[in-house]
GROMACS .gro file of C-alpha atoms in nm:
model
  256
    1MET     CA    1   0.003   0.016  -0.052
    2ARG     CA    2   0.139   0.330  -0.060
    3ARG     CA    3   0.242   0.590   0.174
    4ASP     CA    4   0.314   0.931   0.220
    5ALA     CA    5   0.647   1.178   0.270
    6ALA     CA    6   0.523   1.056   0.678
    7GLY     CA    7   0.547   0.640   0.656
    8PHE     CA    8   0.181   0.644   0.686
    9ARG     CA    9  -0.081   0.424   0.478
   10LEU     CA   10  -0.269   0.589   0.205
   11ARG     CA   11  -0.628   0.425   0.268
   12GLY     CA   12  -0.819   0.686   0.087
   13LEU     CA   13  -0.668   0.738  -0.214
   14ALA     CA   14  -1.029   0.737  -0.357
   15MET     CA   15  -1.208   1.034  -0.287
   16THR     CA   16  -1.539   0.992  -0.134
   17ARG     CA   17  -1.792   1.162  -0.166
   18ILE     CA   18  -1.813   1.401   0.141
   19GLU     CA   19  -1.492   1.542   0.064
   20THR     CA   20  -1.544   1.679  -0.252
   21PHE     CA   21  -1.845   1.790  -0.103
   22THR     CA   22  -1.629   1.941   0.124
   23ASP     CA   23  -1.312   2.028  -0.122
   24ALA     CA   24  -1.619   2.268  -0.231
   25ALA     CA   25  -1.700   2.405  -0.021
   26PHE     CA   26  -1.290   2.527   0.033
   27ALA     CA   27  -1.322   2.603  -0.315
   28PHE     CA   28  -1.684   2.808  -0.316
   29SER     CA   29  -1.510   3.033  -0.006
   30LEU     CA   30  -1.229   3.111  -0.182
   31THR     CA   31  -1.386   3.317  -0.398
   32LEU     CA   32  -1.526   3.440  -0.100
   33LEU     CA   33  -1.228   3.574  -0.001
   34VAL     CA   34  -1.138   3.712  -0.388
   35ILE     CA   35  -1.008   4.051  -0.423
   36SER     CA   36  -1.326   4.161  -0.638
   37LEU     CA   37  -1.592   3.996  -0.791
   38ASP     CA   38  -1.619   4.360  -1.061
   39PRO     CA   39  -1.285   4.352  -1.269
   40PRO     CA   40  -1.170   4.743  -1.132
   41ALA     CA   41  -1.298   4.970  -1.452
   42THR     CA   42  -1.056   5.311  -1.315
   43MET     CA   43  -0.749   5.342  -1.183
   44ALA     CA   44  -0.818   5.426  -0.869
   45ALA     CA   45  -1.040   5.161  -0.833
   46LEU     CA   46  -0.742   4.922  -0.918
   47GLU     CA   47  -0.542   5.085  -0.704
   48GLY     CA   48  -0.779   4.938  -0.464
   49ALA     CA   49  -0.797   4.630  -0.523
   50LEU     CA   50  -0.459   4.556  -0.539
   51ARG     CA   51  -0.452   4.709  -0.213
   52GLN     CA   52  -0.635   4.384  -0.109
   53ILE     CA   53  -0.328   4.177  -0.253
   54PRO     CA   54  -0.186   4.082   0.133
   55ALA     CA   55  -0.486   4.043   0.337
   56PHE     CA   56  -0.603   3.775  -0.014
   57LEU     CA   57  -0.289   3.568   0.019
   58LEU     CA   58  -0.301   3.607   0.384
   59SER     CA   59  -0.653   3.484   0.444
   60ALA     CA   60  -0.633   3.158   0.167
   61SER     CA   61  -0.329   3.040   0.334
   62LEU     CA   62  -0.398   3.042   0.621
   63LEU     CA   63  -0.800   2.868   0.480
   64MET     CA   64  -0.589   2.635   0.267
   65VAL     CA   65  -0.396   2.491   0.641
   66PHE     CA   66  -0.762   2.345   0.718
   67TRP     CA   67  -0.818   2.216   0.384
   68ALA     CA   68  -0.487   2.034   0.408
   69GLY     CA   69  -0.537   1.888   0.728
   70HIS     CA   70  -0.912   1.777   0.592
   71HIS     CA   71  -0.775   1.643   0.303
   72SER     CA   72  -0.444   1.504   0.494
   73TRP     CA   73  -0.706   1.307   0.723
   74SER     CA   74  -0.945   1.207   0.402
   75ARG     CA   75  -0.653   1.055   0.254
   76ARG     CA   76  -0.434   0.870   0.544
   77PHE     CA   77  -0.799   0.692   0.684
   78GLY     CA   78  -1.054   0.666   0.377
   79MET     CA   79  -1.341   0.657   0.611
   80ASP     CA   80  -1.682   0.756   0.522
   81ASP     CA   81  -1.949   0.658   0.816
   82ALA     CA   82  -2.218   0.883   0.961
   83THR     CA   83  -1.973   1.035   1.219
   84THR     CA   84  -1.650   1.135   0.935
   85ILE     CA   85  -2.004   1.295   0.746
   86VAL     CA   86  -2.087   1.491   1.036
   87LEU     CA   87  -1.788   1.576   1.106
   88SER     CA   88  -1.714   1.736   0.820
   89CYS     CA   89  -2.026   1.907   0.767
   90LEU     CA   90  -1.968   2.103   1.015
   91LEU     CA   91  -1.606   2.211   0.903
   92VAL     CA   92  -1.835   2.308   0.630
   93PHE     CA   93  -2.064   2.486   0.776
   94THR     CA   94  -1.828   2.677   0.976
   95VAL     CA   95  -1.554   2.711   0.705
   96LEU     CA   96  -1.871   2.860   0.488
   97VAL     CA   97  -1.957   3.137   0.783
   98TYR     CA   98  -1.639   3.182   0.938
   99ILE     CA   99  -1.450   3.297   0.577
  100HIS     CA  100  -1.627   3.677   0.697
  101PRO     CA  101  -1.481   3.780   1.022
  102LEU     CA  102  -1.148   3.606   0.842
  103ARG     CA  103  -1.139   3.849   0.574
  104PHE     CA  104  -1.194   4.138   0.811
  105MET     CA  105  -0.886   4.017   1.017
  106PHE     CA  106  -0.668   4.019   0.739
  107SER     CA  107  -0.793   4.312   0.668
  108ALA     CA  108  -0.786   4.476   0.983
  109MET     CA  109  -0.437   4.403   1.016
  110THR     CA  110  -0.319   4.477   0.720
  111ALA     CA  111  -0.449   4.835   0.774
  112TRP     CA  112  -0.314   4.860   1.103
  113ILE     CA  113   0.055   4.806   0.973
  114ALA     CA  114   0.018   5.051   0.700
  115ARG     CA  115  -0.099   5.339   0.950
  116LEU     CA  116   0.202   5.232   1.086
  117THR     CA  117   0.467   5.189   0.767
  118ASP     CA  118   0.273   5.391   0.525
  119LEU     CA  119   0.291   5.079   0.324
  120PRO     CA  120  -0.039   5.060   0.071
  121ILE     CA  121  -0.225   4.742   0.193
  122GLY     CA  122  -0.495   4.667   0.315
  123PRO     CA  123  -0.842   4.902   0.318
  124PRO     CA  124  -0.860   5.229   0.437
  125GLY     CA  125  -0.896   5.233   0.858
  126ASP     CA  126  -1.218   5.453   0.884
  127SER     CA  127  -1.408   5.174   0.631
  128LEU     CA  128  -1.392   4.915   0.884
  129GLY     CA  129  -1.619   5.093   1.109
  130ILE     CA  130  -1.370   5.006   1.432
  131ARG     CA  131  -1.368   5.261   1.656
  132SER     CA  132  -1.234   5.121   1.993
  133LEU     CA  133  -1.050   4.878   2.186
  134ARG     CA  134  -1.400   4.801   2.266
  135ASP     CA  135  -1.480   4.672   1.780
  136VAL     CA  136  -1.114   4.490   1.813
  137ASN     CA  137  -1.191   4.277   2.112
  138ARG     CA  138  -1.510   4.210   1.963
  139MET     CA  139  -1.319   4.103   1.689
  140PHE     CA  140  -1.084   3.865   1.802
  141VAL     CA  141  -1.347   3.688   2.035
  142LEU     CA  142  -1.538   3.651   1.633
  143TYR     CA  143  -1.254   3.556   1.506
  144GLY     CA  144  -1.072   3.322   1.767
  145LEU     CA  145  -1.460   3.114   1.834
  146GLY     CA  146  -1.467   3.008   1.440
  147PHE     CA  147  -1.109   2.972   1.469
  148VAL     CA  148  -1.175   2.719   1.746
  149ALA     CA  149  -1.483   2.575   1.584
  150MET     CA  150  -1.286   2.409   1.249
  151SER     CA  151  -0.925   2.296   1.412
  152ALA     CA  152  -1.211   2.148   1.656
  153SER     CA  153  -1.349   1.994   1.308
  154ILE     CA  154  -1.049   1.818   1.248
  155ALA     CA  155  -0.949   1.703   1.593
  156LEU     CA  156  -1.263   1.516   1.587
  157LEU     CA  157  -1.178   1.345   1.291
  158ASN     CA  158  -0.881   1.211   1.409
  159LEU     CA  159  -0.987   1.107   1.666
  160HIS     CA  160  -1.222   0.923   1.522
  161ALA     CA  161  -0.987   0.764   1.395
  162TRP     CA  162  -0.810   0.653   1.635
  163ARG     CA  163  -1.053   0.524   1.773
  164HIS     CA  164  -1.134   0.302   1.490
  165ARG     CA  165  -0.723   0.230   1.471
  166GLY     CA  166  -0.772  -0.186   1.505
  167ALA     CA  167  -1.042  -0.168   1.215
  168LEU     CA  168  -0.841   0.057   1.020
  169GLY     CA  169  -0.517  -0.193   1.138
  170LEU     CA  170  -0.275   0.127   1.203
  171ASP     CA  171   0.079   0.038   1.274
  172ALA     CA  172   0.330   0.143   1.558
  173LEU     CA  173   0.394   0.452   1.376
  174GLU     CA  174   0.039   0.546   1.212
  175ARG     CA  175  -0.090   0.482   1.560
  176GLN     CA  176   0.205   0.769   1.770
  177ALA     CA  177   0.169   0.981   1.386
  178THR     CA  178  -0.249   1.025   1.437
  179LEU     CA  179  -0.231   1.115   1.828
  180SER     CA  180   0.043   1.356   1.736
  181GLU     CA  181  -0.193   1.549   1.424
  182VAL     CA  182  -0.484   1.472   1.731
  183GLY     CA  183  -0.213   1.725   1.984
  184SER     CA  184  -0.087   1.927   1.700
  185TRP     CA  185  -0.526   2.044   1.581
  186CYS     CA  186  -0.591   2.091   1.982
  187ILE     CA  187  -0.305   2.323   2.036
  188LEU     CA  188  -0.454   2.524   1.786
  189ILE     CA  189  -0.769   2.458   1.981
  190ALA     CA  190  -0.603   2.569   2.299
  191VAL     CA  191  -0.418   2.921   2.118
  192GLY     CA  192  -0.782   2.985   1.966
  193LEU     CA  193  -0.984   2.999   2.341
  194ALA     CA  194  -0.725   3.175   2.503
  195SER     CA  195  -0.729   3.470   2.237
  196ALA     CA  196  -1.102   3.436   2.306
  197LEU     CA  197  -1.150   3.425   2.583
  198VAL     CA  198  -0.855   3.720   2.656
  199ALA     CA  199  -1.087   3.945   2.377
  200ALA     CA  200  -1.364   3.890   2.625
  201VAL     CA  201  -1.343   3.909   2.947
  202PHE     CA  202  -1.109   4.243   2.884
  203PRO     CA  203  -1.325   4.425   2.611
  204ASP     CA  204  -1.247   4.765   2.675
  205ALA     CA  205  -0.860   4.665   2.735
  206LEU     CA  206  -0.532   4.657   2.463
  207PRO     CA  207  -0.590   4.373   2.167
  208VAL     CA  208  -0.349   4.145   2.349
  209ALA     CA  209  -0.555   3.866   2.227
  210GLY     CA  210  -0.431   3.880   1.864
  211TRP     CA  211  -0.088   3.792   1.924
  212ALA     CA  212  -0.200   3.463   2.104
  213TYR     CA  213  -0.181   3.304   1.775
  214ALA     CA  214   0.226   3.468   1.704
  215LEU     CA  215   0.308   3.213   1.985
  216LEU     CA  216   0.227   2.952   1.755
  217ALA     CA  217   0.513   3.046   1.583
  218VAL     CA  218   0.696   2.879   1.908
  219ILE     CA  219   0.553   2.599   2.054
  220MET     CA  220   0.467   2.405   1.636
  221PRO     CA  221   0.845   2.374   1.528
  222LEU     CA  222   0.915   2.259   1.875
  223TYR     CA  223   0.558   2.050   1.882
  224GLY     CA  224   0.711   1.880   1.521
  225GLY     CA  225   1.040   1.843   1.664
  226ARG     CA  226   0.950   1.565   1.897
  227ALA     CA  227   0.649   1.453   1.682
  228ARG     CA  228   0.942   1.326   1.417
  229ARG     CA  229   1.170   1.207   1.737
  230ARG     CA  230   0.867   0.956   1.831
  231ALA     CA  231   0.763   0.960   1.507
  232ALA     CA  232   1.123   0.767   1.412
  233THR     CA  233   1.096   0.592   1.791
  234ALA     CA  234   0.810   0.333   1.657
  235ALA     CA  235   0.902   0.284   1.367
  236LEU     CA  236   1.236   0.182   1.442
  237ARG     CA  237   1.055  -0.060   1.728
  238SER     CA  238   0.773  -0.180   1.455
  239GLY     CA  239   1.007  -0.177   1.188
  240THR     CA  240   0.820  -0.069   0.948
  241PRO     CA  241   0.955   0.118   0.609
  242ALA     CA  242   0.973   0.420   0.810
  243ALA     CA  243   1.264   0.301   0.992
  244ARG     CA  244   1.461   0.158   0.711
  245ASP     CA  245   1.441   0.492   0.482
  246GLY     CA  246   1.502   0.721   0.760
  247ALA     CA  247   1.168   0.790   0.941
  248VAL     CA  248   1.083   1.008   0.665
  249PHE     CA  249   0.981   0.816   0.281
  250ALA     CA  250   0.753   0.805   0.037
  251SER     CA  251   0.649   0.448  -0.109
  252THR     CA  252   0.471   0.293  -0.387
  253GLY     CA  253   0.493  -0.023  -0.326
  254ASP     CA  254   0.307  -0.248  -0.079
  255PRO     CA  255   0.527  -0.311   0.246
  256ASP     CA  256   0.317  -0.620   0.419
   0.00000   0.00000   0.00000
């Protein structure tokens, strides 16, 4: 059976209908992020559209993180039961709502950067209707709740696969990788909750809630390194092909 670069056997190479539906929802969400639905007809409109590019790229990149999480889960497990459908639909419904606070937050962030640096990015600050610190913190609450809901959907999908590890025939390496995946999404949930709680509890304070996400730049690499070491140990103990190829490989043959 073919394995991915982490040594995980790919049981879901044939796309299921729920995966197709989820991909379509993410594609539709990307269209809602587009800079402008109408081609700019004046130079001022063109310049205004170009100013939106950084916010679009940031929003789309974060959206693709969640899409990649669901794509990887689908390829690894290929599950298509009732729980999979419910959790995938939860992800779809959330992303279609989350797309609005996502775009708004990155628009506000680029407008703030433009005000500090005079860079020609982001919309005019007064066009966003942010009048006070309370407005900024409310934005972080809404953004954080969506971030948590989407992260929880993918964490629950991986936890669902873990509960069926026997039926799926997960080997030691795959079991360790599944637990590591659950852990990584739980870290995202914790950071999103922390940000939303800080913003909700201190609505009139300086908007420090957004800096909680900066912690991910430190936490995730450390967690990833720990997960890779555990995966290598699991591969060596189980004698999987990953152990022979340095614990990171892509195989097109059946190792069984």
